Coordinates of C-alpha atoms in Angstrom, one line a residue:
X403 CA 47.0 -163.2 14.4
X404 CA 47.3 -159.6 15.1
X405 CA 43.7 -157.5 14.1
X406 CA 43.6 -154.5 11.6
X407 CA 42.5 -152.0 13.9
X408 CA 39.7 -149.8 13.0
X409 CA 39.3 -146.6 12.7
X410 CA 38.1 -143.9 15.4
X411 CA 37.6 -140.2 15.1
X412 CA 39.5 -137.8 17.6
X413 CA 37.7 -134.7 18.0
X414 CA 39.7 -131.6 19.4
X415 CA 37.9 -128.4 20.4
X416 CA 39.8 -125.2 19.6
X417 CA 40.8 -125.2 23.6
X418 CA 42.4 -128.3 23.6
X419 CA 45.7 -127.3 21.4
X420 CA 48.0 -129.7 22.8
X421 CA 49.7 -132.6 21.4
X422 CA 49.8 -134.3 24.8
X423 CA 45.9 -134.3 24.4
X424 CA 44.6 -136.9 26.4
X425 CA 42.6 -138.2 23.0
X426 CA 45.5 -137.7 21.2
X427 CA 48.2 -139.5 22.7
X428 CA 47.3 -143.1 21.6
X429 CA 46.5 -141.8 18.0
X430 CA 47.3 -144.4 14.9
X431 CA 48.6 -141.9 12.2
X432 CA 47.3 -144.8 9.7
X433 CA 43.6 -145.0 10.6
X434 CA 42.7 -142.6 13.3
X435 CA 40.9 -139.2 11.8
X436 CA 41.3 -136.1 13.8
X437 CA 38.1 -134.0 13.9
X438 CA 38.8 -130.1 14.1
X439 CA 35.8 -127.6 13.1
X440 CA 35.1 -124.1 13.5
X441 CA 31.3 -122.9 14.4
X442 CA 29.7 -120.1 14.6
X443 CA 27.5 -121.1 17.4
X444 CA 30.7 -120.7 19.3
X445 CA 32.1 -117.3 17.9
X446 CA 29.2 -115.8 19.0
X447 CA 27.0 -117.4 22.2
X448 CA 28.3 -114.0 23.1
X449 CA 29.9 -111.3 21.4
X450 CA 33.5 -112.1 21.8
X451 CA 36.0 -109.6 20.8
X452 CA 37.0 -110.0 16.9
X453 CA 40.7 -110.4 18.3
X454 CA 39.2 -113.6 20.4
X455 CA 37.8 -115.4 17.6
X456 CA 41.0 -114.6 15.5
X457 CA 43.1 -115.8 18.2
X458 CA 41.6 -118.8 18.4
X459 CA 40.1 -120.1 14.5
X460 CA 44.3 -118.6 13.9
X461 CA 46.1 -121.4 15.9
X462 CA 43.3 -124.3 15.7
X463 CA 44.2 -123.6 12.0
X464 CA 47.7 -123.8 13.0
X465 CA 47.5 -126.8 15.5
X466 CA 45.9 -128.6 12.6
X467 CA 49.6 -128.1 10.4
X468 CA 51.3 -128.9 12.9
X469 CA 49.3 -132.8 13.2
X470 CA 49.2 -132.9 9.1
X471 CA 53.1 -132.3 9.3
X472 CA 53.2 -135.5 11.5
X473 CA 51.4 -137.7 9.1
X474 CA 47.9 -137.6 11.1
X475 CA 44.5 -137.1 9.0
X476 CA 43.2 -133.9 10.0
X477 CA 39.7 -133.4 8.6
X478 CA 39.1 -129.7 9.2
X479 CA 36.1 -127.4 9.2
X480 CA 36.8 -123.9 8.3
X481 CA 33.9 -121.1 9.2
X482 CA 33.1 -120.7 5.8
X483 CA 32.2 -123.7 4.5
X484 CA 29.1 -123.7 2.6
X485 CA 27.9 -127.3 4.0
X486 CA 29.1 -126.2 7.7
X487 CA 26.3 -127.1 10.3
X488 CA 27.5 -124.4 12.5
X489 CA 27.1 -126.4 15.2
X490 CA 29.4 -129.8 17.6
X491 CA 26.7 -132.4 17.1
X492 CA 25.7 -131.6 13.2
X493 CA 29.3 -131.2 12.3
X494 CA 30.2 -134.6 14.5
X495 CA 27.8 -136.1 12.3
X496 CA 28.9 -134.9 9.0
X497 CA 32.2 -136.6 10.0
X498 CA 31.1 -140.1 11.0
X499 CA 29.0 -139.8 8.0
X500 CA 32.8 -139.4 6.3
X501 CA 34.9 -141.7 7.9
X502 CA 32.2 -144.3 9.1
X503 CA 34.5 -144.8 12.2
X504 CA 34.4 -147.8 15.0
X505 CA 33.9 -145.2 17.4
X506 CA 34.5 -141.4 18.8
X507 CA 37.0 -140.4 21.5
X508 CA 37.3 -137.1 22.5
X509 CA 39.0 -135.1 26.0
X510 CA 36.3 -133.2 28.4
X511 CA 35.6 -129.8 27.0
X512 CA 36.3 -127.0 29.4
X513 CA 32.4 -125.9 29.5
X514 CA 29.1 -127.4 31.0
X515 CA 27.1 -126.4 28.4
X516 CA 29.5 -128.4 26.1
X517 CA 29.5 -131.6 28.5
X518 CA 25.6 -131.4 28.4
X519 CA 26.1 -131.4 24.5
X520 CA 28.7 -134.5 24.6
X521 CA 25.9 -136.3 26.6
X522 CA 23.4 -137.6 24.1
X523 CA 26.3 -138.0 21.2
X524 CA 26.6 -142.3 21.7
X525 CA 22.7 -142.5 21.2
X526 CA 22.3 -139.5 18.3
X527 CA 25.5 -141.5 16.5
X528 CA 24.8 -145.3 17.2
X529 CA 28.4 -145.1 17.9
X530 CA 30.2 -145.6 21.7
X531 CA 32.0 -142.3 22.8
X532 CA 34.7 -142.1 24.9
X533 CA 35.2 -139.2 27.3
X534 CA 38.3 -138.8 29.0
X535 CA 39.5 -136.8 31.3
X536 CA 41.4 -133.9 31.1
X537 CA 44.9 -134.3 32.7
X538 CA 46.4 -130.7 31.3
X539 CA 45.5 -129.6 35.1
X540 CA 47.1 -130.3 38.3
X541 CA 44.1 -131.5 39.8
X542 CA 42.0 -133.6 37.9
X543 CA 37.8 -133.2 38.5
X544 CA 37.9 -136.4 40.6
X545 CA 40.7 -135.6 42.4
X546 CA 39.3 -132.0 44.0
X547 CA 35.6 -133.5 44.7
X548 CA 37.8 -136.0 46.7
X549 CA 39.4 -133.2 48.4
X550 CA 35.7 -131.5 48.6
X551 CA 34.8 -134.1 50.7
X552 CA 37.9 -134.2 52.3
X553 CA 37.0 -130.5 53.2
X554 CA 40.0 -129.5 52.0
X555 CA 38.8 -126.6 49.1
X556 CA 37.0 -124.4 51.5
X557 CA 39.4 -121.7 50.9
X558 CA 41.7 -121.4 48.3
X559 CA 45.0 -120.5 50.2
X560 CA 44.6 -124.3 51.8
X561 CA 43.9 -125.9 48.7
X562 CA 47.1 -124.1 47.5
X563 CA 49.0 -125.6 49.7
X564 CA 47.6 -129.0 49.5
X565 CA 48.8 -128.7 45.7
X566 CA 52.3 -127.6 46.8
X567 CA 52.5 -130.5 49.0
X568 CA 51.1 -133.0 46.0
X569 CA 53.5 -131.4 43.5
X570 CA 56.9 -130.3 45.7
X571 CA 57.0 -127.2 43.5
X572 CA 58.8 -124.3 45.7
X573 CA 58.9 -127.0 48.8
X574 CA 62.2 -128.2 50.8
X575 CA 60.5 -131.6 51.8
X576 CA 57.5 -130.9 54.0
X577 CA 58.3 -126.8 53.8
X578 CA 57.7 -124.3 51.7
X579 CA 60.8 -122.2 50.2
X580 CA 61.0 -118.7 51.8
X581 CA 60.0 -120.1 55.3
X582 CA 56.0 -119.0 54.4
X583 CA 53.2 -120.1 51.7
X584 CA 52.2 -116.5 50.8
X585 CA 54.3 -113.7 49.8
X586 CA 51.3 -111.6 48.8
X587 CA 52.1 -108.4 51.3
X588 CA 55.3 -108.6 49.3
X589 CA 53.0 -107.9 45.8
X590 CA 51.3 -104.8 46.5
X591 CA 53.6 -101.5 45.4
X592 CA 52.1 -98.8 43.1
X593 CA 54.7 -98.3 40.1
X594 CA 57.4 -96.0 41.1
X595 CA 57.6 -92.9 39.0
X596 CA 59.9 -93.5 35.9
X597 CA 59.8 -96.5 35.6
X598 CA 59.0 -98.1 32.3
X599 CA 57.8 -101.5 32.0
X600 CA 59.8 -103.4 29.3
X601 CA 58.2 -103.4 25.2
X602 CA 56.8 -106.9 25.0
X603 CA 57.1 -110.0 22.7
X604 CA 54.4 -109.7 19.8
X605 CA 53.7 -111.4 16.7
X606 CA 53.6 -110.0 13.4
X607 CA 50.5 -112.1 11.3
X608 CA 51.2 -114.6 9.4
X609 CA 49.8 -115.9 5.9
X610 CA 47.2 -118.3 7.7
X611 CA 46.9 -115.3 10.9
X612 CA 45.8 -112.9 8.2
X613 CA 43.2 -115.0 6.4
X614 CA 41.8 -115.5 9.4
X615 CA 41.9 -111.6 10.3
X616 CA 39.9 -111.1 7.0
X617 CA 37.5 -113.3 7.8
X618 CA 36.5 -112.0 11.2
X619 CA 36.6 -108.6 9.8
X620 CA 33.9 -110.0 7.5
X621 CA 31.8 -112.2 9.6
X622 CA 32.0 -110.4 12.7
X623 CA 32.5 -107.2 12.2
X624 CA 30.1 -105.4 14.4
X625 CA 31.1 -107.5 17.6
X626 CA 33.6 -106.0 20.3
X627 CA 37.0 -104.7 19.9
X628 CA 39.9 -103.6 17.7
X629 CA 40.4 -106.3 15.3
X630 CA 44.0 -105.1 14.3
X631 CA 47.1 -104.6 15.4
X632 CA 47.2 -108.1 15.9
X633 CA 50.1 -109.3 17.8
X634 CA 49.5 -112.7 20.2
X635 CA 51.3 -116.2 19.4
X636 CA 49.1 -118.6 17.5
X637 CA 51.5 -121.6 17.3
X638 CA 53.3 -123.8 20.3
X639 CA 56.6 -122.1 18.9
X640 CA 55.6 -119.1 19.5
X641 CA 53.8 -119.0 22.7
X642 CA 57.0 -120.3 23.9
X643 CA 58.9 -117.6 23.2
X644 CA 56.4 -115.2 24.7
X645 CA 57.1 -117.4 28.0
X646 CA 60.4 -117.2 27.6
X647 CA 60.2 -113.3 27.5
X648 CA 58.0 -112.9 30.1
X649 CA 60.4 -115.1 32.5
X650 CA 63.5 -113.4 31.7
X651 CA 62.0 -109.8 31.4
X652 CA 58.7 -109.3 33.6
X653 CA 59.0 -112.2 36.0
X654 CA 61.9 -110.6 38.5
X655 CA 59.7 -107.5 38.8
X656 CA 56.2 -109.0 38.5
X657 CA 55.7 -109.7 42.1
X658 CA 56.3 -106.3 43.6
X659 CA 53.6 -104.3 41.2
X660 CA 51.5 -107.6 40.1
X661 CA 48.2 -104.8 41.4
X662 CA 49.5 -101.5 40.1
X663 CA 48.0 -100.0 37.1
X664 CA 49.1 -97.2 34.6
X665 CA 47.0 -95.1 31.9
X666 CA 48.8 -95.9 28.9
X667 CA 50.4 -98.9 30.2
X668 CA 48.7 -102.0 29.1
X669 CA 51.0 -105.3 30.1
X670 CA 53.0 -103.8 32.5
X671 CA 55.2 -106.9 34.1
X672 CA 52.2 -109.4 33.4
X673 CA 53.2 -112.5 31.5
X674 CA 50.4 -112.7 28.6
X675 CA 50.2 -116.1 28.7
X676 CA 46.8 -116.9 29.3
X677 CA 45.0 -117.4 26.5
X678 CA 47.7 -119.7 25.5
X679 CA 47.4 -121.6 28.6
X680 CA 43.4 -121.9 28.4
X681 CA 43.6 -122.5 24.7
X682 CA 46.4 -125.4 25.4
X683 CA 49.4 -123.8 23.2
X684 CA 51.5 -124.0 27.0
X685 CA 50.6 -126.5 29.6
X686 CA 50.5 -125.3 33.6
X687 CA 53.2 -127.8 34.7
X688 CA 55.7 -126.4 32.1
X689 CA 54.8 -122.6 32.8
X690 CA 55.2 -123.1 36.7
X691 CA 58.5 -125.7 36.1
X692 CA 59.9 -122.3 33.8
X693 CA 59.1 -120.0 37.1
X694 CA 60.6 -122.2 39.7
X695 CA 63.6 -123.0 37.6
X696 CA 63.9 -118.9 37.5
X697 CA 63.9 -118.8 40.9
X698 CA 66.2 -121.7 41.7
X699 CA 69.1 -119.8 39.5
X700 CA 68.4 -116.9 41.6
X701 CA 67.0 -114.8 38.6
X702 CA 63.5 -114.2 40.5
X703 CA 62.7 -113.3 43.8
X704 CA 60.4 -115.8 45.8
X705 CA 58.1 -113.2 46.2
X706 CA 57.7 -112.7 42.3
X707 CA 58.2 -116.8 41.6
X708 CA 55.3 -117.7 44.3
X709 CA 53.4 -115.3 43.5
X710 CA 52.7 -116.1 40.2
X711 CA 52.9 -119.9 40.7
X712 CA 50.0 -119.1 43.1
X713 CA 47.9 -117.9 40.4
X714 CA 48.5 -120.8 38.1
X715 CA 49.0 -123.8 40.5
X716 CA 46.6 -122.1 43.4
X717 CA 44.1 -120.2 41.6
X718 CA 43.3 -121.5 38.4
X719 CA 43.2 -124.8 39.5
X720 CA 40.8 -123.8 42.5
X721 CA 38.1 -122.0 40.4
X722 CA 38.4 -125.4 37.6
X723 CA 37.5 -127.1 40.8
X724 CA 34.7 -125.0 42.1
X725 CA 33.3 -124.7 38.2
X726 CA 32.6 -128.7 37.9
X727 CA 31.8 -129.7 41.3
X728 CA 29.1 -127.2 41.7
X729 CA 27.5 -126.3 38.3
X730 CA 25.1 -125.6 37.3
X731 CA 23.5 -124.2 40.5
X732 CA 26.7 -122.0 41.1
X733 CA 25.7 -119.8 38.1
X734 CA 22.2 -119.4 39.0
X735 CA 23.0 -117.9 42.8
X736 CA 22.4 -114.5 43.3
X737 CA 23.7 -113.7 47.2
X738 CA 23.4 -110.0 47.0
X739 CA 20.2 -109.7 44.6
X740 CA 22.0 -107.2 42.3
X741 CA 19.4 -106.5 39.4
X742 CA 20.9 -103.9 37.8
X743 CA 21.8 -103.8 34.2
X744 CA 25.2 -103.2 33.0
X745 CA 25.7 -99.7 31.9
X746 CA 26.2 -99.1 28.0
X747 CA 30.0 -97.9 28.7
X748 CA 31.6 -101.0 29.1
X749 CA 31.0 -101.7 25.4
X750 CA 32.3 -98.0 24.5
X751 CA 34.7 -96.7 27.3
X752 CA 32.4 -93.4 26.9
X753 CA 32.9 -92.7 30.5
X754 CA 34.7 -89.4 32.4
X755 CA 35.7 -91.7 35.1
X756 CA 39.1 -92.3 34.0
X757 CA 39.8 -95.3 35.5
X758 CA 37.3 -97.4 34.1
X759 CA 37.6 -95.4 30.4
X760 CA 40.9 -96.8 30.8
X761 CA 40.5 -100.1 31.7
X762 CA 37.8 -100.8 28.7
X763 CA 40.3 -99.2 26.1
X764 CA 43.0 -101.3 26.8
X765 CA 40.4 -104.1 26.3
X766 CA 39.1 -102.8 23.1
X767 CA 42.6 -102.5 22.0
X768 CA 43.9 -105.9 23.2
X769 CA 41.3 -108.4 24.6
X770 CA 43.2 -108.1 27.3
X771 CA 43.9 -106.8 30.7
X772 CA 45.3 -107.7 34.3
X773 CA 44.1 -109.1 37.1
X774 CA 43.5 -106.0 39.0
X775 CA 42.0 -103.9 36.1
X776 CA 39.3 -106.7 36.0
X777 CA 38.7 -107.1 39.4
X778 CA 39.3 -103.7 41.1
X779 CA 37.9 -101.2 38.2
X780 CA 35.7 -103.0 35.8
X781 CA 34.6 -105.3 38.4
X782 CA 34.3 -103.4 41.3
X783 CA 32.3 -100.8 39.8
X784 CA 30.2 -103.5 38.4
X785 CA 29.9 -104.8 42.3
X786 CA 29.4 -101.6 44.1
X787 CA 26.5 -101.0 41.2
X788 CA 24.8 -103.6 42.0
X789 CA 25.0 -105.2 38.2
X790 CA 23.2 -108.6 37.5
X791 CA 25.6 -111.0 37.8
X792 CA 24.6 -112.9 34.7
X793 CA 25.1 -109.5 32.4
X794 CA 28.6 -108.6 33.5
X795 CA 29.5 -112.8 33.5
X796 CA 28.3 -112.3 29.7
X797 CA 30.8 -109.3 29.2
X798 CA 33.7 -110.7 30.9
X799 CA 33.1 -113.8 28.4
X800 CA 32.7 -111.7 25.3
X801 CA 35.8 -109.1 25.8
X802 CA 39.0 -111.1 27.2
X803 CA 41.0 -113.5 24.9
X804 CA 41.9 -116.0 27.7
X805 CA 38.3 -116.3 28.9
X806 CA 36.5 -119.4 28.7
X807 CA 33.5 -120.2 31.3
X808 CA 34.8 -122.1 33.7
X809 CA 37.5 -120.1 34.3
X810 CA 35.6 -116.6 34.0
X811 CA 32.8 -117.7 35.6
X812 CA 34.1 -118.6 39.0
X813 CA 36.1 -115.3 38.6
X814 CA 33.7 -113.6 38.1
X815 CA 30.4 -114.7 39.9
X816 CA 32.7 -115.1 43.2
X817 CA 35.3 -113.3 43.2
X818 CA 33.9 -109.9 41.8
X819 CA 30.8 -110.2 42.2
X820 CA 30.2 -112.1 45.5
X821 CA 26.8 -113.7 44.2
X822 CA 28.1 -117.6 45.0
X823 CA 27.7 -116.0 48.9
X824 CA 31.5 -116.4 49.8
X825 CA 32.6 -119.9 47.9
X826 CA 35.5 -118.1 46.5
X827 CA 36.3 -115.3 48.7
X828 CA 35.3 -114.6 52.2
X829 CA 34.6 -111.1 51.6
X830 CA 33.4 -108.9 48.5
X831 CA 36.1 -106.9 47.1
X832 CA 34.6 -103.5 47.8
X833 CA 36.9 -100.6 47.6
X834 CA 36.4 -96.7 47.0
X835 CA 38.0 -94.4 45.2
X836 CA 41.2 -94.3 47.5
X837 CA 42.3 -97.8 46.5
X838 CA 42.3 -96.5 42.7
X839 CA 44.4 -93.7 43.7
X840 CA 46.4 -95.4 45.7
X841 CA 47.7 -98.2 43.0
X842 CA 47.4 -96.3 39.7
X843 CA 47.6 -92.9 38.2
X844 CA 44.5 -93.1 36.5
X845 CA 43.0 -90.1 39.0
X846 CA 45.4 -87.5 37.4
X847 CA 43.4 -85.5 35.0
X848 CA 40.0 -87.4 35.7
X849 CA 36.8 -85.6 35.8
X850 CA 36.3 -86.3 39.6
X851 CA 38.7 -86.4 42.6
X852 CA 39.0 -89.2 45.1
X853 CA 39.4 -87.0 47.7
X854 CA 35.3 -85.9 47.5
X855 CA 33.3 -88.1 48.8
X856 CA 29.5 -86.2 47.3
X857 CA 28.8 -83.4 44.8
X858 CA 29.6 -83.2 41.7
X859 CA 33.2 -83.7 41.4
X860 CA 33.0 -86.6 43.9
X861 CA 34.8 -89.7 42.6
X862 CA 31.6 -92.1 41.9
X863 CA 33.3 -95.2 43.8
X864 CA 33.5 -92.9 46.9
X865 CA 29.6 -92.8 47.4
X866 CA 29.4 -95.6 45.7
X867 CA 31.3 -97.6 48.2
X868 CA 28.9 -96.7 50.8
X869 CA 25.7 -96.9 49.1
X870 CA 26.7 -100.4 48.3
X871 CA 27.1 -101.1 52.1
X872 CA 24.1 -99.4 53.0
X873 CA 22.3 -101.6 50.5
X874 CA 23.8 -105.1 51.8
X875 CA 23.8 -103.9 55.0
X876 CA 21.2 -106.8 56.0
X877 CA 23.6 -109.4 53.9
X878 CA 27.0 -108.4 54.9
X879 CA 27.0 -106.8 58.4
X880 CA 27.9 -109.7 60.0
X881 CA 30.5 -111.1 57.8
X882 CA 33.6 -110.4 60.4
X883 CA 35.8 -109.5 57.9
X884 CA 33.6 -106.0 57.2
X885 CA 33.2 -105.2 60.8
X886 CA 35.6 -102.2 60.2
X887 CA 33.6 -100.4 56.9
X888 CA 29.8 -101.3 59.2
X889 CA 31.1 -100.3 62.2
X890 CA 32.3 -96.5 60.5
X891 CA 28.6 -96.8 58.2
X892 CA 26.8 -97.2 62.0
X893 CA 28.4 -93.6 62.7
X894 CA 27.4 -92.3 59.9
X895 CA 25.0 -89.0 60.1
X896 CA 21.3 -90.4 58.9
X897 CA 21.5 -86.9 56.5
X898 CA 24.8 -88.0 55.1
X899 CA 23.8 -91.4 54.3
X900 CA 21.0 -90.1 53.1
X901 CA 23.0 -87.9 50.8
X902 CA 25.2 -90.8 49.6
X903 CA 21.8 -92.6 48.7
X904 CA 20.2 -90.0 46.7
X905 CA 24.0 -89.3 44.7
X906 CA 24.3 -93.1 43.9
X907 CA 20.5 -93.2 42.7
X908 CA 21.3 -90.4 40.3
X909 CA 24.3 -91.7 39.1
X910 CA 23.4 -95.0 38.2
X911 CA 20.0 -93.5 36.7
X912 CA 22.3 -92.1 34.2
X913 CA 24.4 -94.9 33.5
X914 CA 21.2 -97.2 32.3
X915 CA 21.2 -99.2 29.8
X916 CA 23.0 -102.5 28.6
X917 CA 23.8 -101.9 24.8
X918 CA 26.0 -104.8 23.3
X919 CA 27.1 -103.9 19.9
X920 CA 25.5 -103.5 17.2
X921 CA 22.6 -105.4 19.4
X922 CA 24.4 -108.9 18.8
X923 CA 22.7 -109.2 15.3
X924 CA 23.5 -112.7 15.3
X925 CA 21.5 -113.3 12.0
X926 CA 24.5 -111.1 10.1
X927 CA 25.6 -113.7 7.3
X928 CA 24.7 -116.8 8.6

């Protein structure tokens, strides 16, 4: 005699949009319950831009029509409802309290902070809750603290190709296509002049889109950002075209100027596909399939194909890995004792440095911008300033749409700001104002020129550069790979560096002040 079986309640965070859900793919359409809820304690632990939270509360909403239209029981918690807890656990127990299920079963969030939470749910609920793990990645938790011990994920590039080996994708047998791992010399042109990047996919709101539109413009009004024009997919549908677009259009082309950067220009060949990779709209096996499938048809160059499966299969996989082996000690490190705070600009662009005025529009405007706006503007002034790590963590949180904390964190604390002591990268990524010049136009028509190195015209990253060296000097000096930069600073005239000192000092007295907006008033409403 065959059992009824009873009922259990799926819960599905709002990064965990995929129907392959590990908690989801057993669900019985006739008694399981899916859990979805919207809280404020998550739209605003920080003050993510308003096109983030829409982004998001838009395709949970979404995901949720798309499980009703299958039959399944979606009992859904919008923002505004009067009895919301505002909060995982209270809004978990509102539900049992619903459904009275058997039990709760629910895929590893993406956060610690959220795992901690998930920890004391079975004893709070009287109820057994099932945790299972999250196989959307390449490499599951277990499987890269195996390698860990295996000392295999000391550097990236090894674990990258460990995970080309594992997978066979862009390998001949034992071999990597092209004859090489790496194509990354291949990736580093400045755009050509005249060239236009091609008008990119976006998507015009829908009815659901723009309720949700209205009420962030409501509820989080003062927080970050341009709230409108809003233009990313917020269903499976259509982050598949955007994919589609990106392959076809940007992909050939991305390789070669993946670091260059162009005022005005705010995707250039980049695919846009992140937030609906970390939200789970696109999964990473189908994005890198799409790219080596380009390249086997001989649409994409290896360099551009391998280049961006490195950042997917490689990267992204690496600092997932580094994130849950070693939290939460990794965020409290602080290798280079930067104490300063983050200057009020990067919440209002007001800057005459060009670059970085730049770099923060396009993420007012978008919530968005590429890898080497974060890491070579935004962050590297943030490194050469000496910025707490934990304050410019916060703002990389609150401004991008694709950033949740284990993925921005590791970015982030290791590779911008070199506080994890050289877990990510085995150098910082220091550079003055010649690199700027070198890969963007942003210099034309700034206020300073990266040919000075002091007074007052002198581009600020020149001195800077320097005065960060001179600062870490007792840190970095005998890491080999900044032999070249210490032994020039051992040259140095004492006067000069004492000039570069005293310029940095009185820069970065006048750049004081961390000012989120509107002072996160997070009492507005709630």
């Amino acid at each position: 005699m065959n059992m009824p079986k009873t009922r259990q309640l799926r819960l599905v965070l709002g990064d965990q949009l995929t129907r392959g859900l590990a908690s989801l793919t057993d669900l019985d359409p006739a008694q399981d319950v899916v859990l979805m809820v919207e809280v404020a304690a998550e739209a605003q632990y920080v003050p993510h831009h308003k096109q983030k939270i829409a982004f998001l509360l838009s395709a949970m909403r979404h995901f949720a029509e798309t499980l009703r239209a299958e039959g399944i029981t979606v009992d859904y918690v919008p923002l505004d409802d009067p009895a919301n807890s505002h909060s995982f656990g209270g809004e978990l127990a509102r539900a049992v309290a619903r459904h009275a299920p058997s039990g709760i079963v629910l895929t590893e969030p993406g956060e610690w902070r959220v795992w901690q939470m998930m920890q004391g749910w079975a004893e709070a609920l009287s109820l057994p809750v099932e945790i299972r793990a999250d196989d959307r990645f390449f490499c599951t938790r277990g499987d890269f603290a195996t390698l860990t011990k295996a000392r295999k994920t000391g550097r990236m590039e090894f674990f990258y190709r460990e995970m080309r080996r594992r997978t066979g994708i862009l390998m001949q047998g034992q071999v990597p296509q092209g004859g090489q791992w790496n194509f990354d010399a291949d990736n580093r042109k400045p755009l050509p002049r005249g060239l236009r990047p091609p008008a990119r996919v976006r998507f015009a709101p829908d009815a659901i889109t723009r309720s949700v539109l209205d009420l962030v413009a409501t509820r989080f009004g003062h927080h970050f950002g341009d709230l409108e024009p809003f233009g990313w997919a917020v269903t499976r549908d259509a982050a598949l075209q955007a994919l589609d677009h990106f392959i076809a259009t940007c992909l050939p082309r991305f390789g070669d100027y993946q670091d260059a950067m162009k005022a005005g220009e705010d995707f250039l060949f980049h695919s846009l596909i992140s937030p609906y990779l970390n939200c789970g709209l696109l999964t990473a096996r189908e994005v890198c399939a799409r790219a080596e499938a380009a390249f086997q048809a001989g649409a994409v160059p290896i360099n551009a194909a391998e280049g961006f499966i490195r950042q997917i299969l490689g990267w992204r996989e690496f600092v997932r890995g580094i994130y849950w082996t070693e939290m939460p000690a990794y965020a409290q490190s602080n290798h280079l004792n930067a104490q300063r705070d983050l200057p009020g600009f990067y919440w209002t662009g007001d800057t005459p440095m060009r670059c970085m005025a730049e770099c923060i529009g396009t993420t007012r405007r978008t919530a968005y911008a590429h890898h080497i706006q974060r890491l070579m503007i935004t962050g590297n002034f943030a490194l050469l300033a000496g910025v707490a790590p934990a304050q410019i963590e916060d703002w990389y949180l609150a401004v991008y749409a694709d950033a949740f904390e284990w993925v921005e964190l590791p970015n982030v604390h290791g590779m911008v700001m070199h506080a994890d002591g050289g877990r990510l990268g085995s150098k910082p990524y220091a550079a003055s104002g010649a690199y700027i010049n070198r890969m963007s136009d942003y210099c034309t028509g700034c206020a300073f020129d990266p040919k000075q190195k002091l007074g007052a015209r002198a581009c600020p990253f020149n001195y800077l550069y320097w005065n960060f060296l001179i600062e870490n000097e007792a840190t970095l000096a005998r890491n080999p790979r900044m032999a070249l930069p210490y032994r020039t600073l051992a040259k140095m005239p004492a006067d000069q560096r004492q000039a570069i000192i005293h310029a940095s000092a009185q820069f970065l007295a006048g750049q004081a002040g961390w000012s989120p907006p509107a002072q996160l008033r997070l009492n507005d409403g709630w």
